[in-house]
mmCIF file of C-alpha atoms and ligand atoms in Angstrom:
data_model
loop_
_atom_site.group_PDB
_atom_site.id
_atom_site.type_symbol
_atom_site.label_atom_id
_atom_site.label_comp_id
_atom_site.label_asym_id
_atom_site.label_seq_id
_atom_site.Cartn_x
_atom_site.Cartn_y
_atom_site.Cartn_z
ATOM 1 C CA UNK A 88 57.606 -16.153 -54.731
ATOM 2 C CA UNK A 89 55.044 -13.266 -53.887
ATOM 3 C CA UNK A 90 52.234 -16.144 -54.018
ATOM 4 C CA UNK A 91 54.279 -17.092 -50.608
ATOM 5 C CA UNK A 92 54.495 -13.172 -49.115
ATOM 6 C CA UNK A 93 50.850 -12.995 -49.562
ATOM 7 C CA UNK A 94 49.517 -15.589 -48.249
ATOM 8 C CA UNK A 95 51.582 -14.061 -45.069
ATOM 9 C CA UNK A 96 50.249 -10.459 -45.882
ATOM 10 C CA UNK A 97 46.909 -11.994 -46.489
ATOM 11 C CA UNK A 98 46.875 -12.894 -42.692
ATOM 12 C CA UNK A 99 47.551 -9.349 -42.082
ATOM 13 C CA UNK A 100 45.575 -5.665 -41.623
ATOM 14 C CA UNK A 101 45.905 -4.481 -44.976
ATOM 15 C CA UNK A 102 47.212 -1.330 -43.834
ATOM 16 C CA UNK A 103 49.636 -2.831 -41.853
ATOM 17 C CA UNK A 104 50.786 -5.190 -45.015
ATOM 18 C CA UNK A 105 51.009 -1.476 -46.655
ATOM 19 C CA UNK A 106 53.406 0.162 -44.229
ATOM 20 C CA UNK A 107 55.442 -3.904 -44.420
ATOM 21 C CA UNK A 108 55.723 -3.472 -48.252
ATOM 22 C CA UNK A 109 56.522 0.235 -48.266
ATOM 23 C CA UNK A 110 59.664 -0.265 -46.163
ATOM 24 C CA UNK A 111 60.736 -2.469 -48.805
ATOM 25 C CA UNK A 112 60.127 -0.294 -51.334
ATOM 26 C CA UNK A 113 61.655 2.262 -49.797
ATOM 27 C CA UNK A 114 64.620 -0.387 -49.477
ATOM 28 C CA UNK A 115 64.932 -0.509 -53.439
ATOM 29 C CA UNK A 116 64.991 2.959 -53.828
ATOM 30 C CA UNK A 117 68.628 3.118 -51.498
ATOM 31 C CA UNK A 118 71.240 4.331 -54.107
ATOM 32 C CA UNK A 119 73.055 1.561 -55.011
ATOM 33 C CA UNK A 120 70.073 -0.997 -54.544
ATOM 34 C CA UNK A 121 68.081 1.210 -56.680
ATOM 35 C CA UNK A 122 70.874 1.198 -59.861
ATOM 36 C CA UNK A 123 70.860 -2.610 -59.265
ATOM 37 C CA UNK A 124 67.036 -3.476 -59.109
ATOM 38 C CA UNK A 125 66.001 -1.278 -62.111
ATOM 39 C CA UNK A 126 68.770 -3.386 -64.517
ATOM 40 C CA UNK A 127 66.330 -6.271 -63.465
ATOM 41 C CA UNK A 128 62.893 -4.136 -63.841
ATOM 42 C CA UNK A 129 63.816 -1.710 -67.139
ATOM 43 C CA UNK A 130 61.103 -1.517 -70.054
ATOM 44 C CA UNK A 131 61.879 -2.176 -73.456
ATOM 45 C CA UNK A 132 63.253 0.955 -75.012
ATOM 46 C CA UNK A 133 60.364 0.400 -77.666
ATOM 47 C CA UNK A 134 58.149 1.179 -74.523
ATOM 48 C CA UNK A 135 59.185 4.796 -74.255
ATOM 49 C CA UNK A 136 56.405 7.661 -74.055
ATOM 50 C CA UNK A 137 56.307 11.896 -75.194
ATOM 51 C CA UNK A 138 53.578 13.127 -73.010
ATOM 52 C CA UNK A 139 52.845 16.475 -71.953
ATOM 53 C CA UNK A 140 56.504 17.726 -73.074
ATOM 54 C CA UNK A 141 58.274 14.736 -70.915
ATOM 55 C CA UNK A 142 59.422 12.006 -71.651
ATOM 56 C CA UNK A 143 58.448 8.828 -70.503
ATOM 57 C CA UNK A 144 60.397 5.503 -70.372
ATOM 58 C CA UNK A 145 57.097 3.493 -70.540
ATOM 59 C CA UNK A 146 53.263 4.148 -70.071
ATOM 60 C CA UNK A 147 52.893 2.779 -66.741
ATOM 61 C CA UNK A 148 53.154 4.657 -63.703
ATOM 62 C CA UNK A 149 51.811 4.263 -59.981
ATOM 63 C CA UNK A 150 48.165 5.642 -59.510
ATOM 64 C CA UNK A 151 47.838 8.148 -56.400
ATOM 65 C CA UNK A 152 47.126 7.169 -52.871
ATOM 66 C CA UNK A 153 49.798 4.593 -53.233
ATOM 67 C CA UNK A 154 52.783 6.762 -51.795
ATOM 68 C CA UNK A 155 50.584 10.151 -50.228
ATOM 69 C CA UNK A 156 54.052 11.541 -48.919
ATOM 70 C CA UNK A 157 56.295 10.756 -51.468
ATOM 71 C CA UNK A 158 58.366 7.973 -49.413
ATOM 72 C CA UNK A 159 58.649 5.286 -52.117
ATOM 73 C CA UNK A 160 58.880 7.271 -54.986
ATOM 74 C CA UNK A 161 62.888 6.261 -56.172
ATOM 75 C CA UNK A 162 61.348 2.502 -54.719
ATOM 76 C CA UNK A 163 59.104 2.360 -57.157
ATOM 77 C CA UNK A 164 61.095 3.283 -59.942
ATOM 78 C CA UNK A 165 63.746 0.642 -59.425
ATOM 79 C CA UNK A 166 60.790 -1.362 -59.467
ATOM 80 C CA UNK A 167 60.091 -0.553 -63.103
ATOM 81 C CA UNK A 168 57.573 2.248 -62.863
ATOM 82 C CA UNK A 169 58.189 5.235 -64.701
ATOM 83 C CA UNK A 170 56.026 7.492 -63.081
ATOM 84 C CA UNK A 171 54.838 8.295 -59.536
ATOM 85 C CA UNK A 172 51.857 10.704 -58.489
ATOM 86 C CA UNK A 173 52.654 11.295 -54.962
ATOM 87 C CA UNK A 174 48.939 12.466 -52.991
ATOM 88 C CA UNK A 175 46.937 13.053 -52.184
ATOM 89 C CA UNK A 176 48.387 15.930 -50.686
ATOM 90 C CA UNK A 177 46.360 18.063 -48.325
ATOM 91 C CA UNK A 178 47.357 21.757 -47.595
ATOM 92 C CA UNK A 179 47.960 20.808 -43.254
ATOM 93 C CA UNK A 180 48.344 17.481 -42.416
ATOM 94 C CA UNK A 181 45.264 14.790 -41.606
ATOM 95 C CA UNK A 182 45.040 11.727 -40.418
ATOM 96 C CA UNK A 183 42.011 10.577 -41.977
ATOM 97 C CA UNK A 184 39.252 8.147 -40.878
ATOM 98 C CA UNK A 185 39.376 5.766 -38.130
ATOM 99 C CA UNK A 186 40.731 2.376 -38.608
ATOM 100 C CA UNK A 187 39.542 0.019 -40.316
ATOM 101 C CA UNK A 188 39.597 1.618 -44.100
ATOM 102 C CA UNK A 189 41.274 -0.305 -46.039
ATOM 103 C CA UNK A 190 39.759 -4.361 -47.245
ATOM 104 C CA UNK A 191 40.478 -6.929 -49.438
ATOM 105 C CA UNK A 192 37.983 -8.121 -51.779
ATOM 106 C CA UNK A 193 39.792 -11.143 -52.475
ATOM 107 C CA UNK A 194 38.082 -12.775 -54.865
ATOM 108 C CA UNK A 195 37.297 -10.250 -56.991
ATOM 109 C CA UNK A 196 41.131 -9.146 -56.851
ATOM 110 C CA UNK A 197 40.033 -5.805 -55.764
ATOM 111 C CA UNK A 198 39.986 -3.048 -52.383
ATOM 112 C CA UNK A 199 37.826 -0.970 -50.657
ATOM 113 C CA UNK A 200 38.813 2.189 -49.445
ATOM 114 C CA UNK A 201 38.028 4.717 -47.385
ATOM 115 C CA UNK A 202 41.101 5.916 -46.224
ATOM 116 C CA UNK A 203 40.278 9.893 -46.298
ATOM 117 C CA UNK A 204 43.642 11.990 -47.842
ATOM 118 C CA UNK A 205 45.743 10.704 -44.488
ATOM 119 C CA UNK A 206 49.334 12.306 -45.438
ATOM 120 C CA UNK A 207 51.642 14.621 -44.140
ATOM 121 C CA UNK A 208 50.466 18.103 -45.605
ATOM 122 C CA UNK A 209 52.225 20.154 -47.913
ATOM 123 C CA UNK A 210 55.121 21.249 -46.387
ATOM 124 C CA UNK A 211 56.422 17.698 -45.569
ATOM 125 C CA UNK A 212 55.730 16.298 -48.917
ATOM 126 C CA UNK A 213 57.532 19.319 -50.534
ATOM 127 C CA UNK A 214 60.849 19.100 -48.675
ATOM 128 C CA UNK A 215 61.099 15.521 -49.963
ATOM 129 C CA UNK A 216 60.046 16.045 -53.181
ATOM 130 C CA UNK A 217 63.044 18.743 -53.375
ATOM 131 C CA UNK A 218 65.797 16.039 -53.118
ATOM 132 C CA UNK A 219 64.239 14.049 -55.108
ATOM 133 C CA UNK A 220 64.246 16.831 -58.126
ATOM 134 C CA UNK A 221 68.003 16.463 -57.230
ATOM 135 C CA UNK A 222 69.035 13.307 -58.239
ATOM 136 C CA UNK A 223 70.075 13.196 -61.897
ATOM 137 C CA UNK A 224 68.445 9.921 -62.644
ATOM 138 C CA UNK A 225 64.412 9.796 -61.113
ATOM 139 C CA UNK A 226 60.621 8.880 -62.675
ATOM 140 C CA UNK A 227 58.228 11.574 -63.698
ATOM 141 C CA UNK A 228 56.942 12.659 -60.854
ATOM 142 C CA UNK A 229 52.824 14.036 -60.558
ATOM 143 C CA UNK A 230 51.301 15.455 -57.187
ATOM 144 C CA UNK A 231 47.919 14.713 -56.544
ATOM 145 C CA UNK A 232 46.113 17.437 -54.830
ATOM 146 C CA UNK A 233 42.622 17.641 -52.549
ATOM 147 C CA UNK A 234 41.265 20.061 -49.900
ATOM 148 C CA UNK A 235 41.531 19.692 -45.985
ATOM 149 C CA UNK A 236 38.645 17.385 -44.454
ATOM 150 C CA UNK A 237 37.866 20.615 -42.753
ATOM 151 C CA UNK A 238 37.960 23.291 -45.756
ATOM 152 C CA UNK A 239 34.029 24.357 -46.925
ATOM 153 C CA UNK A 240 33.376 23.192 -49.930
ATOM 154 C CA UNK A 241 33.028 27.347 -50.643
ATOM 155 C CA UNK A 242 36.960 27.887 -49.865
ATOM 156 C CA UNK A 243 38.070 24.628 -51.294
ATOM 157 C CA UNK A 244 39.687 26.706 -54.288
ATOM 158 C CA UNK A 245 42.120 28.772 -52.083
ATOM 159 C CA UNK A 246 43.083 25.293 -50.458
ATOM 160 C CA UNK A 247 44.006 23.827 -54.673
ATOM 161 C CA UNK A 248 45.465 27.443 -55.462
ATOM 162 C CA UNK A 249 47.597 27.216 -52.043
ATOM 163 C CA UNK A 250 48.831 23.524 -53.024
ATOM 164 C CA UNK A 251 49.542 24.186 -57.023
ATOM 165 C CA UNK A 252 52.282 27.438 -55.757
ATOM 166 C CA UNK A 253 53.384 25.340 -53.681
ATOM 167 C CA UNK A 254 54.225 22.347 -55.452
ATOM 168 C CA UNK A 255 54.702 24.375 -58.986
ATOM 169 C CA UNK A 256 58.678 24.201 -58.732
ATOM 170 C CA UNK A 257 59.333 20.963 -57.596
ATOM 171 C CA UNK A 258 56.888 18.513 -59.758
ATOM 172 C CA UNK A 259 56.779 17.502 -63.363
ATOM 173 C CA UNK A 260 52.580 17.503 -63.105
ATOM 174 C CA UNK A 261 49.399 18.410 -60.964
ATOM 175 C CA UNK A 262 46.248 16.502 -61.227
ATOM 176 C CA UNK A 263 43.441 17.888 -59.447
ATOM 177 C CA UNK A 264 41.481 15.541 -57.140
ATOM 178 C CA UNK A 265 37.735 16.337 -56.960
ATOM 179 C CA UNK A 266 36.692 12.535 -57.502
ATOM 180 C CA UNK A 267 37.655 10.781 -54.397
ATOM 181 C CA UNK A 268 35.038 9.229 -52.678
ATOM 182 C CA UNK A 269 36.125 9.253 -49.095
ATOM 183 C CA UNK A 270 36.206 13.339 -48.168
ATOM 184 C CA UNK A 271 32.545 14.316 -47.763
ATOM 185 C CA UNK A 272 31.009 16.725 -50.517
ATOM 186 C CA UNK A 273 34.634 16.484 -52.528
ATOM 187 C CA UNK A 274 32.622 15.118 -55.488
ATOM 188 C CA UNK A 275 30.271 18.162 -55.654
ATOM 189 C CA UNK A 276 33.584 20.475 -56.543
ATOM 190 C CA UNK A 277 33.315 17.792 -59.970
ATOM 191 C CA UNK A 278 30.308 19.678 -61.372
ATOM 192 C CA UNK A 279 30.963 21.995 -63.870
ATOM 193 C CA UNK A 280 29.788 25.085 -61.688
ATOM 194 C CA UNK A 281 32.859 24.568 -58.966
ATOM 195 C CA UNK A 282 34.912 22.833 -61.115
ATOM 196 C CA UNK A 283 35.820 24.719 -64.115
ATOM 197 C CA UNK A 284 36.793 28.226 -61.506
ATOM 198 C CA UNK A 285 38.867 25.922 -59.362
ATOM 199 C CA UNK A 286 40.509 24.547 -62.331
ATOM 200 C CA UNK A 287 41.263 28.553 -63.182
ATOM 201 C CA UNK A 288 42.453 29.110 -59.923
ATOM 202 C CA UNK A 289 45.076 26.125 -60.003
ATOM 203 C CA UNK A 290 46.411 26.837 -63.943
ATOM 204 C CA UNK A 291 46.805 30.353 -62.814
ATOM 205 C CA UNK A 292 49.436 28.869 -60.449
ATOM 206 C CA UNK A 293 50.768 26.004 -62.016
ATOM 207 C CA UNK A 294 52.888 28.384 -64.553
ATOM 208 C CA UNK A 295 54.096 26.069 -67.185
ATOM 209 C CA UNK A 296 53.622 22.885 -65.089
ATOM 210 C CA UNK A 297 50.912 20.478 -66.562
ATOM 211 C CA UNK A 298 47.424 20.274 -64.987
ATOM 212 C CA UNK A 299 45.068 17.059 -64.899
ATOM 213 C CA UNK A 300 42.022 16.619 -63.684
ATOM 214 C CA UNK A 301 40.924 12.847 -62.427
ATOM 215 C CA UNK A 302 37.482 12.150 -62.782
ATOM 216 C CA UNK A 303 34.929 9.631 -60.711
ATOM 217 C CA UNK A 304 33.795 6.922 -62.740
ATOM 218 C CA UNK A 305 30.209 7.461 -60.821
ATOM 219 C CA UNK A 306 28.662 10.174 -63.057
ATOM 220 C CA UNK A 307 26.317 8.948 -65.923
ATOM 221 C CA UNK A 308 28.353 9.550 -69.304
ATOM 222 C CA UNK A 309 26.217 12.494 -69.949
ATOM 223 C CA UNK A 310 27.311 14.162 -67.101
ATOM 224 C CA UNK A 311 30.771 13.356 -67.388
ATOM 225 C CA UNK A 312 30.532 14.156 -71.178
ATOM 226 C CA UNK A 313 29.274 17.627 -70.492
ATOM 227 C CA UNK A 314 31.926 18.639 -67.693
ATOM 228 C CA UNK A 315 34.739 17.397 -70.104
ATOM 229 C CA UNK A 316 33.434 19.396 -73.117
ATOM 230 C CA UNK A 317 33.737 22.288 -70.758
ATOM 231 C CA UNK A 318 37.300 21.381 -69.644
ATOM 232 C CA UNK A 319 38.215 20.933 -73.185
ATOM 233 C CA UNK A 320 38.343 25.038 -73.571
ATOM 234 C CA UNK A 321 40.919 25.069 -70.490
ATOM 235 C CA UNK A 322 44.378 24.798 -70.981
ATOM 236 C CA UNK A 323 44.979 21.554 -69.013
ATOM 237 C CA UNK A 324 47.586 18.744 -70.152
ATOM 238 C CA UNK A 325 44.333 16.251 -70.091
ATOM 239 C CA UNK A 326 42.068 13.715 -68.075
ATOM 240 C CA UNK A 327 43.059 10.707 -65.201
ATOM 241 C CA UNK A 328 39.954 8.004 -65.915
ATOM 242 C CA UNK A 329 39.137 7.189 -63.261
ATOM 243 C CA UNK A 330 38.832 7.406 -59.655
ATOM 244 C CA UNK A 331 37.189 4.791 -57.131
ATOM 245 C CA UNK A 332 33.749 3.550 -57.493
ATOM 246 C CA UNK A 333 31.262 3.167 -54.726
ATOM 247 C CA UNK A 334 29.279 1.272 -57.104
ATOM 248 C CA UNK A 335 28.941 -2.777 -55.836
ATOM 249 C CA UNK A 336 27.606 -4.630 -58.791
ATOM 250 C CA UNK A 337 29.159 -7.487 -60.725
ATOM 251 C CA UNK A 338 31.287 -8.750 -57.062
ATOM 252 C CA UNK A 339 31.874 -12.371 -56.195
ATOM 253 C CA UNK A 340 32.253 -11.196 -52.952
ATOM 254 C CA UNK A 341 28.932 -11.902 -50.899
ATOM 255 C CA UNK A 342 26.428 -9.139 -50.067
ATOM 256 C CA UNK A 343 26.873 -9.475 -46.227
ATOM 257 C CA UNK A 344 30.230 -8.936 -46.233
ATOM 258 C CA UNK A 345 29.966 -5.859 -48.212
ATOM 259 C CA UNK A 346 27.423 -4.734 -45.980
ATOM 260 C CA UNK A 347 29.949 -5.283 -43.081
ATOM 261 C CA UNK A 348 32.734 -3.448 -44.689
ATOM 262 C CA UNK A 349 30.312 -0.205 -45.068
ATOM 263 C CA UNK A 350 31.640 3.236 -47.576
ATOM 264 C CA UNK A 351 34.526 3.103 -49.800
ATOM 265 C CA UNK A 352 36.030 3.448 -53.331
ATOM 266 C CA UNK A 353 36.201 0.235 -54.842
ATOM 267 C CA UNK A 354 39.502 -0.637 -56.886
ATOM 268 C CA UNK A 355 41.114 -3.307 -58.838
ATOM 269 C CA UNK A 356 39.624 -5.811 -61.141
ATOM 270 C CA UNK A 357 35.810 -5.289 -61.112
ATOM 271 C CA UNK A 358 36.729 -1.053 -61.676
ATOM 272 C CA UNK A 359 38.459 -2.280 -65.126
ATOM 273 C CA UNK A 360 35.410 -2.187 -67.322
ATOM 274 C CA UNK A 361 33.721 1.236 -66.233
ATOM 275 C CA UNK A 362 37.841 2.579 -66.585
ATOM 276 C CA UNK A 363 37.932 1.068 -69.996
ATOM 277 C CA UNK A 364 35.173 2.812 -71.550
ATOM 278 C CA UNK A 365 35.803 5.983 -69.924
ATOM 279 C CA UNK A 366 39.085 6.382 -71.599
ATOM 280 C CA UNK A 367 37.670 5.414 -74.963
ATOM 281 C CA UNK A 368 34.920 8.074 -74.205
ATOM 282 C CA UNK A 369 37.215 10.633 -72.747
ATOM 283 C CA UNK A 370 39.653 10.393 -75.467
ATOM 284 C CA UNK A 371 37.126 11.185 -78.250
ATOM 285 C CA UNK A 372 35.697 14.419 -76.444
ATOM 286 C CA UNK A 373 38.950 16.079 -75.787
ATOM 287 C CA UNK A 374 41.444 17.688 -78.466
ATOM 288 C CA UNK A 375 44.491 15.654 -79.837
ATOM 289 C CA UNK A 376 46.928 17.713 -78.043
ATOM 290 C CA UNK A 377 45.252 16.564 -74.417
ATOM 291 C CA UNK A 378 45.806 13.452 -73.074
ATOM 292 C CA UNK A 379 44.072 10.406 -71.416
ATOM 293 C CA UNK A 380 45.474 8.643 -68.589
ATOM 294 C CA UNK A 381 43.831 5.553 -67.787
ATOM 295 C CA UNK A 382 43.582 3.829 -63.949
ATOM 296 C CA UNK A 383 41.451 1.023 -62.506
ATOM 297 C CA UNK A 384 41.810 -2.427 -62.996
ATOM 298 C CA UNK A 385 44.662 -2.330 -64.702
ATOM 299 C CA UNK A 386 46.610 -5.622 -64.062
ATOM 300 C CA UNK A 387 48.264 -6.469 -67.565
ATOM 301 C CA UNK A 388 50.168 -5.825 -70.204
ATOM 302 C CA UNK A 389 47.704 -6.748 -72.173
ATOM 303 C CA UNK A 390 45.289 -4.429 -70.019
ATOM 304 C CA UNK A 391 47.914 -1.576 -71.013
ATOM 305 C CA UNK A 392 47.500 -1.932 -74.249
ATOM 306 C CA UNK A 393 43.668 -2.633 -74.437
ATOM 307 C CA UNK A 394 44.091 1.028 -72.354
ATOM 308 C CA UNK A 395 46.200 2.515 -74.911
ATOM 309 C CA UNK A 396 43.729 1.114 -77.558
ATOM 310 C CA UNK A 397 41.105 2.984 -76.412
ATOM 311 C CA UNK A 398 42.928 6.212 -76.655
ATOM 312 C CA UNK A 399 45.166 6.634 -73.142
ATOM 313 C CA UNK A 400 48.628 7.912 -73.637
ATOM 314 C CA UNK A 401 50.144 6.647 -69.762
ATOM 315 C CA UNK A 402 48.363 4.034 -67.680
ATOM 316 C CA UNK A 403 48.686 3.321 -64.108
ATOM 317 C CA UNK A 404 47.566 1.104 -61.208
ATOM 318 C CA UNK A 405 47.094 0.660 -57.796
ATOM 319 C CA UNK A 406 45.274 -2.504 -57.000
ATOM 320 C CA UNK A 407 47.512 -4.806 -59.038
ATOM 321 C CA UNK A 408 50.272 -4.095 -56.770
ATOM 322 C CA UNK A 409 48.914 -5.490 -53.533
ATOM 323 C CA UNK A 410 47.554 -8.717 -55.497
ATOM 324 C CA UNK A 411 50.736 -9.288 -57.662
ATOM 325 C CA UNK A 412 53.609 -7.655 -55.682
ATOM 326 C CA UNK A 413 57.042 -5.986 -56.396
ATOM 327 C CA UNK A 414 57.029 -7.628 -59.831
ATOM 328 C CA UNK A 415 54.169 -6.326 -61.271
ATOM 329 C CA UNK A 416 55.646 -3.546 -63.446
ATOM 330 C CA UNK A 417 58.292 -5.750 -64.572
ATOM 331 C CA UNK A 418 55.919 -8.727 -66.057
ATOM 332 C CA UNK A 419 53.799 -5.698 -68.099
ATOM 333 C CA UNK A 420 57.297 -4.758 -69.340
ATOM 334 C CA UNK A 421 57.733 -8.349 -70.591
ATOM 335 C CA UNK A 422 53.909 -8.877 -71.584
ATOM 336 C CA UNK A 423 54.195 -5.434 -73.665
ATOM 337 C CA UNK A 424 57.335 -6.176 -75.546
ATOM 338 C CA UNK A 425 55.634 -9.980 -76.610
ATOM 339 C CA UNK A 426 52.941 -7.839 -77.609
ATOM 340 C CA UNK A 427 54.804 -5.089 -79.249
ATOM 341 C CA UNK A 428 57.292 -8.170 -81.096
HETATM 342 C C1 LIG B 238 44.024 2.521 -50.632
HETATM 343 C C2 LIG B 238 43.808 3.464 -51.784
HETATM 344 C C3 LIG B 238 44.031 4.823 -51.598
HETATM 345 C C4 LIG B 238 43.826 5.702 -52.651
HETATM 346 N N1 LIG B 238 44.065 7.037 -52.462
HETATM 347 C C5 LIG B 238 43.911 7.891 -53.488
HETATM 348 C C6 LIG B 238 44.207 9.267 -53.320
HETATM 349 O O1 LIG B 238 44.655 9.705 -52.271
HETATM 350 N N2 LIG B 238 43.994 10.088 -54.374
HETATM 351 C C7 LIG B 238 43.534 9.642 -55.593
HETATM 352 O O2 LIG B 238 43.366 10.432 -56.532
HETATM 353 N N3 LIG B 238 43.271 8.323 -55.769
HETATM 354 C C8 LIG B 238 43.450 7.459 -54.766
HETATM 355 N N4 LIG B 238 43.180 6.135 -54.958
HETATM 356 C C9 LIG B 238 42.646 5.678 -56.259
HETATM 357 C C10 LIG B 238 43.747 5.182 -57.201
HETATM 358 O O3 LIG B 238 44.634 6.211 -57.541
HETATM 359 C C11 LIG B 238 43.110 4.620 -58.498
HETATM 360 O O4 LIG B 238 42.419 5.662 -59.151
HETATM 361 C C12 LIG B 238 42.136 3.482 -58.217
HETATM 362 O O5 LIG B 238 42.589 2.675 -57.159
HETATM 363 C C13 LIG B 238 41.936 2.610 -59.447
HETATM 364 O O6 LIG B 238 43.131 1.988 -59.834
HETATM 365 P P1 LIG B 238 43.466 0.438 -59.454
HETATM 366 O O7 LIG B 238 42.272 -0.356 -59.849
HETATM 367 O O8 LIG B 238 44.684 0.119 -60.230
HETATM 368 O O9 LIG B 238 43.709 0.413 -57.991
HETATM 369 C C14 LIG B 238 43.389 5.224 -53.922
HETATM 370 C C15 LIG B 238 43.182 3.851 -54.099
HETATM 371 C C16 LIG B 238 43.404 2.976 -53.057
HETATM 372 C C17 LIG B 238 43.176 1.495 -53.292
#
């Protein structure tokens, strides 16, 4: 059935195909519809998940950037995700960069992105994250956080300090975003010299709310090794692995027509290998009590599991979504439990 809707999303602007298939979301997540869709969408009780002093009622979870402003969130959980990290959220609201930033790399199953935090700020995100801590029955629910465009990288800790008060009440965890490839200079606040006082500065608001921190896939593993070691002595919850990659190598998809597209993360399928072994290598450099989330390429149960085997406690996706539709949580619910039986 969604092998119909996208060859008729295909045909559109992938953003536009974004805003088409958030309505609907946003459609499943009507009380009532939402009761109705999850009975069809539900993991396996077997599936269920302790992390970070929650509990989760499977690993898998939607990776941020897929709902910035917290639209879809009750969407996406009748359609079988248990968690949702709404962001990134900026401190004002930004539009991002010009149009076109978002392309299909078809045949590798994968994106490029360079959509640049676009989302409605702080304030809006927080007045509908509110009623969402309402409702009696909802995901887990993260927020992703990242500095203004127009923030110097030297004040970019007041703008993470400004977001984690304000989002410390209403959210179940924080990850902080230093790894996205689309804000210029963002990735410099991932060295250990900005990062580890800007992780201070966020914990010291975040109370007893957990803290992440996502990491680029990018960095040689020595470099990433080193900044993790050092994160180790914090008292975060753990480590998202990974981020877009601006690396092009291994891509069906010809050379010209990556030249045409230009910057961007990369997501999706080709991302799944360099995700893979960060986990693994993640997992052994941080203590038991942290935990690994893995992201990229994730389009399987069986990639869930091959996650989880290399040490990640929750898994999410992005990518998988656009290619495979509403039902993609759903068949990883059924592909874990013929795993699992
Ligand atoms: C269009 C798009 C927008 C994204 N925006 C964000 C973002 O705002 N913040 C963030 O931390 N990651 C963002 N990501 C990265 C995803 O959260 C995820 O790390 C990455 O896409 C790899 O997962 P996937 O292969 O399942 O898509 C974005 C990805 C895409 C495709």
């Amino acid at each position: 059935m969604y092998r119909l809707v996208f060859a008729v999303f295909k045909k559109m602007n992938p953003e536009t195909a974004h805003h088409v298939g958030m309505a609907v979301i946003r459609f499943c997540g009507l009380p009532g519809v939402r009761q109705l869709v999850r009975q069809f969408t539900k993991p396996a009780p077997s599936e269920a998940v302790p992390a970070m002093g929650l509990s989760f009622a499977s690993p898998v979870g939607v990776a941020a950037g897929f709902d910035k402003n917290a639209e879809g969130v009750m969407g996406l959980w009748a359609l079988g995700f248990d968690h949702v990290e709404v962001g990134t959220v900026t401190p004002k609201p930004q539009s991002g960069n010009p149009a076109p930033r978002l392309f299909r790399l078809l045949q590798d199953r994968a994106l490029i992105n360079r959509m640049g935090f676009n989302n409605d700020g702080m304030v809006a995100v927080r007045r509908r994250l509110e009623k969402i801590r309402r409702l009696p029955i909802r995901p887990i629910v993260g927020v992703n956080i990242g500095k203004n465009r127009d923030t110097e990288l030297s004040k970019a800790a007041d703008d993470y300090r400004t977001l984690a008060a304000h989002f410390a009440d209403v959210v179940d965890y924080m990850v902080i975003n230093v790894s996205s490839p689309n804000t210029p200079g963002l990735r410099d606040l991932g060295t250990a010299k900005h990062l580890i006082p800007l992780v201070q500065a966020v914990l010291a608001e975040a109370g007893d709310v957990p803290v992440l921190v996502k990491i680029s896939p990018d960095a040689t593993d020595k470099q990433l090794s080193a900044v993790v070691k050092k994160l180790a002595t914090l008292k975060i919850a753990g480590i998202i692995t990974a981020n877009t990659t601006t690396a092009r190598q291994h891509l069906v998809t010809a050379p010209a027509e990556l030249e045409s597209i230009g910057d961007g993360g990369l997501s999706g399928h080709p991302l799944a290998t360099r995700s893979q072994e960060l986990t693994h290598l993640v997992r052994q450099l941080l203590p038991e009590d942290m935990l690994v989330i893995g992201v990229g390429g994730v389009e399987s149960g069986w990639d869930v599991h091959r996650r989880q085997l290399a040490g990640a406690t929750l898994v999410q996706l992005y990518t998988a979504f656009v290619y495979q539709g509403p039902g993609v949580a759903r068949a990883i619910h059924r592909q874990l439990a013929d795993i699992g039986s």
